[in-house]
Amino acid sequence: MAAGDDLKLLGAWPSPFVVRVKLALSFKGLSFENVEEDLGNKSELLVSSNPVHKKVPVLLHNGKPICESMVIVQYIDEAFTGTGPSLLSSDPHERAIARFWAAYVDDKLVTSWVQSFRGKTEEDKSEGTKQMFAALQTLEGALRECSKGEGYFGGESVGLVDVSLGGLLSWLNATEEMSGTKIFDPVKTPLLAAWAERFSELDGAKLALPDKDRMVEFIQKRQAQAAAAAAASQK
Amino acid sequence: MADVVLLDLWVSPFGQRCRIALAAKGVAYEYREQDLSNKSELLLRSNPVHRMIPVLLHGGRPVCESLLIVQYIDEAWPVAPRLLPGDPYARAQARFWADFVDKKIFDCGTRLWKCNGAALEQATRDMIEALGALEAELGGKDYFGGEDLGFLDVALAPFTSWFRTYEQCGGFAIAEHCPGLAAWADRCRGRDAVASALTDPDKVYEFALTLKKKFGDK
């Protein structure tokens, strides 16, 4: 890292979008200052750095803000090309494919997972679960295609899609534990199941991924809060 | 099959982004109009995940998702104009705002033709706010890309054909709220690469009215 490179991450530890940025920084071997935001009482710095969305993550590089997790991840890869591995191939078609699957994780997997948790009715929630498993099946095919027999979506080493999906791992592992249903099922999605284990063992991932038990506790607390709020609004 | 093929729909602003990028780079391509009520084998094979247009086929290999296609075109034909700048920070800003166009402009635009009453009023307020944010981002520049068309110009330009529709549905004038953006729209639409790709605003309004009839809130 060049002298005078100051990296500050405005984040919230449970957020998979924040975790993505931590993963990218970690894989590139970049040190940064982690600022934990209270999302119920957003800092002046956060609001002024991301006036459009007022959300985490925000990466400040020498004071200049970059917002939106996958924009930040690509920025890290491009601004620090000499440092650590590249997260994207130099081939335009491979780059397009990686960006496609990274976006797919957001469009289909995140959306359906959120619905399975926050759906208004039991029907909504189970539809979300169904779509989540369908998305995982599709990602199994994507992994087969992108890995070319190697261990990651990026091939021999982690790439953009690994970071995009990796950000969700703690949420998905916690969900697995809480529901008792395997999400990365070694029978239904063997490549993904192996990928999840392999990815979690990476030094870079260990630094960035929130602890599963802490995540379970967090989700349970949120569910309790949501239930209490729903009950209160019905009185 | 030609070396470069675009599977597209005449009125799609997402498809038009790709047409503008190809025209700006001077890339010859075959345009294939798709019937989305009876999707072609080629479309389904090329975009099995989303089954949507636009799809760019280059040497038979598909690229999907309009903003990804535009980046691909920029990288596969690294000639002037460079749609994404060289500087990583400027690239990040361009990507952020193009994502904003997808999240806000398209969503507000849809609500403008679809909704009535209070929902329509909210959509109008949201659209004015979103356009205002883009106006601020443009600042005093001729184009979002600076002196020439860039990634964000390409991302937003097709939606200028929908400005008249937004105005009619919402009962407001864009030039009144965002004069800089309105001037940018005229400037952009005057460029050959853009003009050849866009749908006439009156035809778009006609199209939006048929959408409203079919899918609008009652």
Short mmCIF file of C-alpha atoms in Angstrom, two decimals:
data_model
loop_
_atom_site.label_atom_id
_atom_site.label_comp_id
_atom_site.label_asym_id
_atom_site.label_seq_id
_atom_site.Cartn_x
_atom_site.Cartn_y
_atom_site.Cartn_z
CA MET A 1 0.00 0.00 0.00
CA ALA A 2 1.34 3.42 -0.93
CA ALA A 3 2.36 5.75 1.85
CA GLY A 4 -0.49 8.02 2.81
CA ASP A 5 -3.25 5.58 1.77
CA ASP A 6 -5.86 6.04 4.44
CA LEU A 7 -8.74 3.55 4.36
CA LYS A 8 -11.74 3.88 6.64
CA LEU A 9 -14.78 1.60 6.47
CA LEU A 10 -18.11 2.80 7.83
CA GLY A 11 -20.00 -0.39 8.56
CA ALA A 12 -22.14 -2.55 10.78
CA TRP A 13 -20.71 -5.95 11.68
CA PRO A 14 -23.75 -8.08 10.77
CA SER A 15 -24.30 -6.58 7.32
CA PRO A 16 -23.36 -8.98 4.49
CA PHE A 17 -22.69 -5.94 2.31
CA VAL A 18 -20.16 -4.64 4.81
CA VAL A 19 -18.63 -8.11 5.09
CA ARG A 20 -18.05 -8.12 1.33
CA VAL A 21 -15.91 -5.02 1.61
CA LYS A 22 -14.00 -6.49 4.56
CA LEU A 23 -13.40 -9.64 2.50
CA ALA A 24 -12.03 -7.64 -0.42
CA LEU A 25 -9.76 -5.58 1.83
CA SER A 26 -8.66 -8.73 3.60
CA PHE A 27 -7.87 -10.69 0.43
CA LYS A 28 -5.91 -7.75 -0.92
CA GLY A 29 -3.98 -7.50 2.36
CA LEU A 30 -5.06 -3.91 2.96
CA SER A 31 -5.28 -2.45 6.45
CA PHE A 32 -8.12 -0.12 7.29
CA GLU A 33 -9.85 1.61 10.17
CA ASN A 34 -13.16 -0.07 10.99
CA VAL A 35 -15.87 2.33 12.16
CA GLU A 36 -18.88 0.59 13.64
CA GLU A 37 -22.06 2.58 12.92
CA ASP A 38 -25.16 2.60 15.06
CA LEU A 39 -27.75 2.31 12.28
CA GLY A 40 -30.44 3.61 14.60
CA ASN A 41 -28.40 6.78 15.10
CA LYS A 42 -26.31 7.33 11.98
CA SER A 43 -23.15 9.38 12.29
CA GLU A 44 -22.72 12.75 10.62
CA LEU A 45 -19.85 11.21 8.68
CA LEU A 46 -22.03 8.43 7.28
CA VAL A 47 -24.86 10.73 6.28
CA SER A 48 -22.52 13.23 4.64
CA SER A 49 -20.50 10.49 2.90
CA ASN A 50 -23.56 8.72 1.52
CA PRO A 51 -26.25 11.40 1.27
CA VAL A 52 -28.12 9.51 -1.46
CA HIS A 53 -28.75 6.23 0.36
CA LYS A 54 -27.44 6.92 3.91
CA LYS A 55 -26.43 3.27 4.15
CA VAL A 56 -23.42 1.19 5.05
CA PRO A 57 -20.95 0.17 3.78
CA VAL A 58 -19.09 3.34 2.84
CA LEU A 59 -15.36 3.16 2.14
CA LEU A 60 -13.42 6.37 2.62
CA HIS A 61 -10.10 6.40 0.76
CA ASN A 62 -8.08 9.41 1.79
CA GLY A 63 -11.38 10.96 2.82
CA LYS A 64 -13.18 10.35 -0.51
CA PRO A 65 -16.30 8.20 -0.17
CA ILE A 66 -17.26 5.20 -2.28
CA CYS A 67 -20.71 3.62 -1.75
CA GLU A 68 -22.56 0.41 -2.71
CA SER A 69 -20.79 -2.82 -1.79
CA MET A 70 -20.01 -4.18 -5.25
CA VAL A 71 -18.93 -0.72 -6.49
CA ILE A 72 -16.59 -0.56 -3.49
CA VAL A 73 -15.23 -4.08 -4.12
CA GLN A 74 -14.43 -3.26 -7.75
CA TYR A 75 -12.89 0.03 -6.64
CA ILE A 76 -10.60 -1.78 -4.19
CA ASP A 77 -9.55 -4.16 -6.95
CA GLU A 78 -8.83 -1.32 -9.39
CA ALA A 79 -7.27 1.24 -7.04
CA PHE A 80 -4.87 -1.34 -5.60
CA THR A 81 -3.95 -3.36 -8.69
CA GLY A 82 -0.39 -3.97 -7.53
CA THR A 83 -1.49 -5.23 -4.12
CA GLY A 84 -2.63 -8.79 -3.52
CA PRO A 85 -4.52 -10.92 -6.06
CA SER A 86 -6.83 -9.52 -8.76
CA LEU A 87 -10.49 -10.14 -8.10
CA LEU A 88 -11.35 -9.91 -11.80
CA SER A 89 -9.81 -11.48 -14.90
CA SER A 90 -8.41 -9.17 -17.56
CA ASP A 91 -10.56 -10.83 -20.23
CA PRO A 92 -13.66 -8.72 -21.03
CA HIS A 93 -16.00 -11.69 -21.42
CA GLU A 94 -14.88 -13.35 -18.18
CA ARG A 95 -15.29 -10.01 -16.41
CA ALA A 96 -18.83 -9.69 -17.75
CA ILE A 97 -19.69 -13.21 -16.55
CA ALA A 98 -18.25 -12.53 -13.07
CA ARG A 99 -20.14 -9.25 -12.77
CA PHE A 100 -23.32 -11.01 -13.92
CA TRP A 101 -23.13 -13.66 -11.18
CA ALA A 102 -22.06 -11.15 -8.53
CA ALA A 103 -25.22 -9.16 -9.35
CA TYR A 104 -27.31 -12.35 -9.43
CA VAL A 105 -26.40 -13.00 -5.79
CA ASP A 106 -28.02 -9.66 -4.92
CA ASP A 107 -31.00 -9.86 -7.25
CA LYS A 108 -32.06 -13.40 -6.49
CA LEU A 109 -30.35 -14.88 -3.46
CA VAL A 110 -30.38 -11.89 -1.09
CA THR A 111 -33.92 -10.89 -2.10
CA SER A 112 -35.35 -14.37 -1.61
CA TRP A 113 -33.47 -14.92 1.66
CA VAL A 114 -34.84 -11.64 3.03
CA GLN A 115 -38.35 -12.67 1.99
CA SER A 116 -37.97 -16.02 3.74
CA PHE A 117 -37.24 -14.12 6.97
CA ARG A 118 -39.32 -10.99 6.68
CA GLY A 119 -42.22 -12.11 4.51
CA LYS A 120 -45.52 -10.77 5.87
CA THR A 121 -47.29 -14.10 5.78
CA GLU A 122 -46.16 -17.69 6.21
CA GLU A 123 -46.96 -18.15 2.53
CA ASP A 124 -44.67 -15.25 1.59
CA LYS A 125 -41.90 -16.68 3.74
CA SER A 126 -42.12 -20.18 2.30
CA GLU A 127 -42.16 -18.73 -1.22
CA GLY A 128 -38.98 -16.89 -0.29
CA THR A 129 -37.39 -20.11 0.93
CA LYS A 130 -38.39 -21.90 -2.27
CA GLN A 131 -36.85 -19.15 -4.42
CA MET A 132 -33.73 -19.14 -2.28
CA PHE A 133 -33.12 -22.83 -2.95
CA ALA A 134 -33.81 -22.30 -6.64
CA ALA A 135 -31.23 -19.52 -6.69
CA LEU A 136 -28.70 -21.77 -4.93
CA GLN A 137 -29.28 -24.43 -7.56
CA THR A 138 -28.58 -21.88 -10.28
CA LEU A 139 -25.43 -20.75 -8.46
CA GLU A 140 -24.29 -24.38 -8.32
CA GLY A 141 -24.33 -24.36 -12.11
CA ALA A 142 -22.55 -21.01 -12.16
CA LEU A 143 -19.81 -22.35 -9.90
CA ARG A 144 -19.32 -25.37 -12.13
CA GLU A 145 -19.00 -23.08 -15.16
CA CYS A 146 -16.84 -20.37 -13.60
CA SER A 147 -14.47 -22.50 -11.51
CA LYS A 148 -13.31 -24.59 -14.49
CA GLY A 149 -12.53 -27.44 -12.13
CA GLU A 150 -10.81 -25.24 -9.56
CA GLY A 151 -12.09 -24.31 -6.11
CA TYR A 152 -13.56 -20.85 -6.51
CA PHE A 153 -15.85 -18.84 -8.77
CA GLY A 154 -12.67 -16.93 -9.59
CA GLY A 155 -10.92 -20.17 -10.58
CA GLU A 156 -7.76 -21.00 -8.65
CA SER A 157 -8.18 -18.04 -6.35
CA VAL A 158 -11.07 -15.95 -5.08
CA GLY A 159 -12.74 -13.47 -7.35
CA LEU A 160 -15.60 -11.02 -7.45
CA VAL A 161 -18.37 -13.64 -7.17
CA ASP A 162 -16.67 -15.38 -4.25
CA VAL A 163 -16.63 -12.04 -2.42
CA SER A 164 -20.26 -11.28 -3.37
CA LEU A 165 -21.53 -14.64 -2.12
CA GLY A 166 -18.99 -14.88 0.70
CA GLY A 167 -20.46 -11.78 2.30
CA LEU A 168 -23.64 -13.78 2.93
CA LEU A 169 -22.00 -16.85 4.45
CA SER A 170 -22.48 -16.00 8.10
CA TRP A 171 -26.17 -15.15 7.56
CA LEU A 172 -26.70 -18.38 5.63
CA ASN A 173 -24.81 -20.50 8.19
CA ALA A 174 -26.81 -18.94 11.01
CA THR A 175 -30.05 -19.58 9.10
CA GLU A 176 -28.98 -23.21 8.67
CA GLU A 177 -28.45 -23.59 12.38
CA MET A 178 -31.69 -21.86 13.34
CA SER A 179 -33.91 -23.71 10.86
CA GLY A 180 -32.21 -27.08 11.08
CA THR A 181 -32.26 -27.26 7.26
CA LYS A 182 -29.05 -27.42 5.31
CA ILE A 183 -28.67 -24.45 2.97
CA PHE A 184 -25.45 -25.62 1.35
CA ASP A 185 -26.69 -29.16 0.97
CA PRO A 186 -23.89 -31.51 -0.10
CA VAL A 187 -26.43 -33.66 -1.93
CA LYS A 188 -28.34 -30.92 -3.78
CA THR A 189 -25.47 -28.47 -4.33
CA PRO A 190 -22.24 -30.37 -3.74
CA LEU A 191 -19.93 -27.84 -5.36
CA LEU A 192 -21.40 -24.97 -3.35
CA ALA A 193 -21.23 -26.98 -0.12
CA ALA A 194 -17.54 -27.68 -0.72
CA TRP A 195 -16.97 -24.06 -1.72
CA ALA A 196 -18.58 -22.78 1.51
CA GLU A 197 -16.25 -24.89 3.65
CA ARG A 198 -13.18 -24.08 1.57
CA PHE A 199 -13.95 -20.36 1.56
CA SER A 200 -14.55 -20.20 5.32
CA GLU A 201 -11.11 -21.70 5.94
CA LEU A 202 -9.28 -18.96 4.07
CA ASP A 203 -7.27 -16.65 6.33
CA GLY A 204 -8.78 -13.65 4.60
CA ALA A 205 -12.29 -14.96 5.21
CA LYS A 206 -11.64 -15.74 8.87
CA LEU A 207 -10.65 -12.11 9.41
CA ALA A 208 -13.79 -10.75 7.79
CA LEU A 209 -16.65 -13.16 8.49
CA PRO A 210 -18.70 -12.55 11.65
CA ASP A 211 -18.82 -15.38 14.14
CA LYS A 212 -21.77 -17.71 13.48
CA ASP A 213 -22.98 -17.87 17.08
CA ARG A 214 -22.88 -14.10 17.37
CA MET A 215 -24.89 -13.95 14.15
CA VAL A 216 -27.49 -16.44 15.44
CA GLU A 217 -27.90 -14.35 18.58
CA PHE A 218 -28.28 -11.20 16.49
CA ILE A 219 -30.92 -12.70 14.19
CA GLN A 220 -32.88 -14.10 17.12
CA LYS A 221 -32.86 -10.70 18.79
CA ARG A 222 -34.08 -9.05 15.57
CA GLN A 223 -36.85 -11.64 15.17
CA ALA A 224 -37.96 -11.06 18.75
CA GLN A 225 -38.02 -7.31 18.16
CA ALA A 226 -40.05 -7.76 14.97
CA ALA A 227 -42.52 -10.07 16.73
CA ALA A 228 -42.91 -7.61 19.61
CA ALA A 229 -43.48 -4.75 17.19
CA ALA A 230 -46.09 -6.78 15.27
CA ALA A 231 -47.88 -7.74 18.50
CA ALA A 232 -47.83 -4.13 19.74
CA SER A 233 -49.31 -2.86 16.46
CA GLN A 234 -52.18 -5.33 16.75
CA LYS A 235 -53.29 -4.16 20.21
CA MET B 1 -24.72 -15.11 -37.67
CA ALA B 2 -22.93 -11.76 -37.69
CA ASP B 3 -19.98 -11.40 -35.29
CA VAL B 4 -21.92 -8.96 -33.11
CA VAL B 5 -25.65 -9.46 -32.55
CA LEU B 6 -27.99 -7.55 -30.23
CA LEU B 7 -31.22 -9.19 -29.08
CA ASP B 8 -33.45 -6.30 -28.14
CA LEU B 9 -36.88 -4.68 -27.99
CA TRP B 10 -37.58 -1.45 -29.88
CA VAL B 11 -38.72 0.63 -26.91
CA SER B 12 -36.46 -0.80 -24.20
CA PRO B 13 -34.26 1.87 -22.58
CA PHE B 14 -31.96 -0.94 -21.43
CA GLY B 15 -31.49 -2.17 -24.99
CA GLN B 16 -30.94 1.39 -26.14
CA ARG B 17 -28.00 1.76 -23.76
CA CYS B 18 -26.29 -1.02 -25.70
CA ARG B 19 -27.19 0.52 -29.08
CA ILE B 20 -25.72 3.87 -28.01
CA ALA B 21 -22.50 2.23 -26.80
CA LEU B 22 -22.09 0.22 -30.01
CA ALA B 23 -22.78 3.29 -32.16
CA ALA B 24 -20.39 5.45 -30.12
CA LYS B 25 -17.63 2.88 -30.67
CA GLY B 26 -18.46 2.46 -34.35
CA VAL B 27 -19.09 -1.27 -33.97
CA ALA B 28 -21.14 -2.88 -36.74
CA TYR B 29 -23.78 -5.23 -35.43
CA GLU B 30 -26.93 -7.09 -36.38
CA TYR B 31 -30.05 -5.90 -34.51
CA ARG B 32 -32.63 -8.62 -33.87
CA GLU B 33 -36.04 -7.46 -32.60
CA GLN B 34 -37.43 -9.93 -30.07
CA ASP B 35 -41.04 -10.92 -29.47
CA LEU B 36 -41.21 -11.16 -25.68
CA SER B 37 -44.60 -12.86 -25.77
CA ASN B 38 -43.02 -15.67 -27.78
CA LYS B 39 -39.38 -15.77 -26.83
CA SER B 40 -36.94 -17.08 -29.41
CA GLU B 41 -34.80 -20.15 -28.95
CA LEU B 42 -31.74 -17.94 -29.29
CA LEU B 43 -32.86 -15.59 -26.50
CA LEU B 44 -33.72 -18.45 -24.14
CA ARG B 45 -30.42 -20.18 -24.88
CA SER B 46 -28.40 -16.97 -24.52
CA ASN B 47 -30.01 -15.74 -21.31
CA PRO B 48 -31.39 -18.83 -19.57
CA VAL B 49 -31.23 -17.19 -16.13
CA HIS B 50 -33.35 -14.08 -16.76
CA ARG B 51 -34.76 -14.68 -20.27
CA MET B 52 -34.70 -10.92 -20.81
CA ILE B 53 -33.38 -8.52 -23.37
CA PRO B 54 -30.97 -7.00 -24.05
CA VAL B 55 -28.44 -9.72 -24.81
CA LEU B 56 -25.25 -9.02 -26.74
CA LEU B 57 -23.72 -11.92 -28.65
CA HIS B 58 -20.08 -11.44 -29.61
CA GLY B 59 -18.55 -14.28 -31.56
CA GLY B 60 -21.55 -16.31 -30.38
CA ARG B 61 -20.84 -15.69 -26.67
CA PRO B 62 -23.63 -13.95 -24.77
CA VAL B 63 -23.35 -11.01 -22.39
CA CYS B 64 -26.46 -10.07 -20.37
CA GLU B 65 -27.63 -7.11 -18.27
CA SER B 66 -27.49 -3.70 -19.96
CA LEU B 67 -24.89 -1.99 -17.76
CA LEU B 68 -22.66 -5.07 -17.93
CA ILE B 69 -23.05 -5.10 -21.71
CA VAL B 70 -22.03 -1.44 -21.89
CA GLN B 71 -18.93 -2.15 -19.77
CA TYR B 72 -18.16 -5.15 -21.94
CA ILE B 73 -18.44 -3.05 -25.12
CA ASP B 74 -16.12 -0.46 -23.56
CA GLU B 75 -13.54 -3.13 -22.67
CA ALA B 76 -13.79 -5.32 -25.79
CA TRP B 77 -13.43 -2.27 -28.05
CA PRO B 78 -10.98 -0.12 -26.10
CA VAL B 79 -11.13 2.76 -28.57
CA ALA B 80 -12.35 6.32 -28.13
CA PRO B 81 -14.66 7.28 -26.61
CA ARG B 82 -13.66 5.49 -23.40
CA LEU B 83 -17.02 5.23 -21.65
CA LEU B 84 -15.51 4.47 -18.25
CA PRO B 85 -12.63 6.75 -17.31
CA GLY B 86 -9.20 5.42 -16.36
CA ASP B 87 -9.24 6.76 -12.81
CA PRO B 88 -10.64 4.18 -10.35
CA TYR B 89 -12.46 6.78 -8.24
CA ALA B 90 -14.17 8.31 -11.27
CA ARG B 91 -15.12 4.77 -12.41
CA ALA B 92 -16.65 4.07 -9.00
CA GLN B 93 -18.71 7.27 -9.15
CA ALA B 94 -19.94 6.42 -12.67
CA ARG B 95 -20.95 2.92 -11.55
CA PHE B 96 -22.65 4.24 -8.41
CA TRP B 97 -24.79 6.71 -10.37
CA ALA B 98 -25.63 4.23 -13.12
CA ASP B 99 -26.86 1.90 -10.37
CA PHE B 100 -28.85 4.87 -9.01
CA VAL B 101 -30.52 5.30 -12.40
CA ASP B 102 -31.53 1.62 -12.34
CA LYS B 103 -32.77 1.76 -8.75
CA LYS B 104 -34.53 5.14 -8.80
CA ILE B 105 -35.35 6.44 -12.29
CA PHE B 106 -36.71 3.20 -13.67
CA ASP B 107 -38.69 2.48 -10.49
CA CYS B 108 -40.18 5.98 -10.19
CA GLY B 109 -40.90 6.01 -13.91
CA THR B 110 -42.83 2.76 -13.66
CA ARG B 111 -44.86 4.04 -10.73
CA LEU B 112 -45.64 7.23 -12.66
CA TRP B 113 -47.52 5.41 -15.44
CA LYS B 114 -48.84 2.66 -13.22
CA CYS B 115 -50.23 4.44 -10.17
CA ASN B 116 -53.04 6.82 -9.32
CA GLY B 117 -53.94 9.18 -6.50
CA ALA B 118 -51.61 9.37 -3.50
CA ALA B 119 -49.23 6.75 -4.93
CA LEU B 120 -48.87 8.81 -8.10
CA GLU B 121 -48.17 11.95 -6.06
CA GLN B 122 -45.45 10.09 -4.15
CA ALA B 123 -43.96 8.79 -7.39
CA THR B 124 -43.87 12.35 -8.74
CA ARG B 125 -42.08 13.63 -5.63
CA ASP B 126 -39.61 10.73 -5.75
CA MET B 127 -38.87 11.29 -9.45
CA ILE B 128 -38.26 15.02 -8.95
CA GLU B 129 -35.91 14.21 -6.06
CA ALA B 130 -34.04 11.58 -8.08
CA LEU B 131 -33.66 13.85 -11.11
CA GLY B 132 -32.46 16.59 -8.76
CA ALA B 133 -29.73 14.32 -7.44
CA LEU B 134 -28.60 13.61 -11.00
CA GLU B 135 -28.69 17.34 -11.80
CA ALA B 136 -26.37 17.96 -8.83
CA GLU B 137 -24.04 15.20 -10.01
CA LEU B 138 -23.89 16.72 -13.50
CA GLY B 139 -22.89 20.06 -12.02
CA GLY B 140 -21.79 22.45 -14.74
CA LYS B 141 -20.44 19.76 -17.05
CA ASP B 142 -21.62 19.22 -20.62
CA TYR B 143 -21.84 15.48 -20.02
CA PHE B 144 -21.64 13.28 -16.94
CA GLY B 145 -18.49 11.94 -18.60
CA GLY B 146 -17.02 15.45 -18.78
CA GLU B 147 -16.37 16.74 -22.28
CA ASP B 148 -17.78 13.67 -24.00
CA LEU B 149 -20.35 10.90 -23.48
CA GLY B 150 -19.45 8.56 -20.64
CA PHE B 151 -20.90 5.55 -18.87
CA LEU B 152 -23.53 7.49 -16.93
CA ASP B 153 -24.60 9.46 -20.01
CA VAL B 154 -25.18 6.16 -21.82
CA ALA B 155 -27.02 4.73 -18.79
CA LEU B 156 -29.41 7.68 -18.50
CA ALA B 157 -29.85 8.89 -22.10
CA PRO B 158 -32.58 6.39 -23.11
CA PHE B 159 -34.74 7.55 -20.21
CA THR B 160 -34.84 11.04 -21.76
CA SER B 161 -37.34 9.60 -24.27
CA TRP B 162 -39.54 8.93 -21.24
CA PHE B 163 -39.28 12.48 -19.85
CA ARG B 164 -42.42 13.58 -21.67
CA THR B 165 -44.28 10.53 -20.28
CA TYR B 166 -43.11 11.28 -16.73
CA GLU B 167 -44.20 14.92 -17.12
CA GLN B 168 -47.62 14.02 -18.51
CA CYS B 169 -48.31 11.40 -15.85
CA GLY B 170 -46.96 13.43 -12.94
CA GLY B 171 -48.11 16.85 -14.03
CA PHE B 172 -44.74 18.56 -13.71
CA ALA B 173 -42.08 20.05 -15.99
CA ILE B 174 -38.56 18.67 -15.73
CA ALA B 175 -37.01 21.85 -17.13
CA GLU B 176 -38.57 23.79 -14.24
CA HIS B 177 -37.08 21.57 -11.54
CA CYS B 178 -33.86 20.49 -13.27
CA PRO B 179 -32.87 22.96 -15.99
CA GLY B 180 -29.30 21.62 -16.16
CA LEU B 181 -30.52 18.08 -16.72
CA ALA B 182 -33.04 19.22 -19.32
CA ALA B 183 -30.23 20.99 -21.20
CA TRP B 184 -28.07 17.86 -20.91
CA ALA B 185 -30.93 15.80 -22.36
CA ASP B 186 -31.15 18.07 -25.44
CA ARG B 187 -27.38 18.03 -25.85
CA CYS B 188 -27.20 14.25 -25.56
CA ARG B 189 -30.09 13.61 -27.90
CA GLY B 190 -28.36 15.74 -30.51
CA ARG B 191 -25.44 13.30 -30.69
CA ASP B 192 -25.61 10.85 -33.60
CA ALA B 193 -24.82 7.80 -31.49
CA VAL B 194 -27.68 8.65 -29.15
CA ALA B 195 -30.24 9.98 -31.65
CA SER B 196 -30.12 6.84 -33.78
CA ALA B 197 -30.89 4.63 -30.78
CA LEU B 198 -33.73 6.41 -29.04
CA THR B 199 -37.49 6.09 -29.48
CA ASP B 200 -39.53 9.17 -30.30
CA PRO B 201 -40.98 10.55 -27.03
CA ASP B 202 -44.53 10.63 -28.45
CA LYS B 203 -44.29 6.95 -29.38
CA VAL B 204 -43.02 6.21 -25.87
CA TYR B 205 -46.00 8.04 -24.35
CA GLU B 206 -48.36 6.07 -26.58
CA PHE B 207 -46.64 2.88 -25.45
CA ALA B 208 -46.85 3.89 -21.78
CA LEU B 209 -50.59 4.47 -22.14
CA THR B 210 -51.06 0.93 -23.48
CA LEU B 211 -49.02 -0.36 -20.52
CA LYS B 212 -51.22 1.67 -18.16
CA LYS B 213 -54.35 0.19 -19.72
CA LYS B 214 -53.01 -3.36 -19.38
CA PHE B 215 -51.13 -3.22 -16.09
CA GLY B 216 -52.00 0.06 -14.41
CA ASP B 217 -53.65 0.30 -11.02
CA LYS B 218 -57.40 0.59 -11.23
#
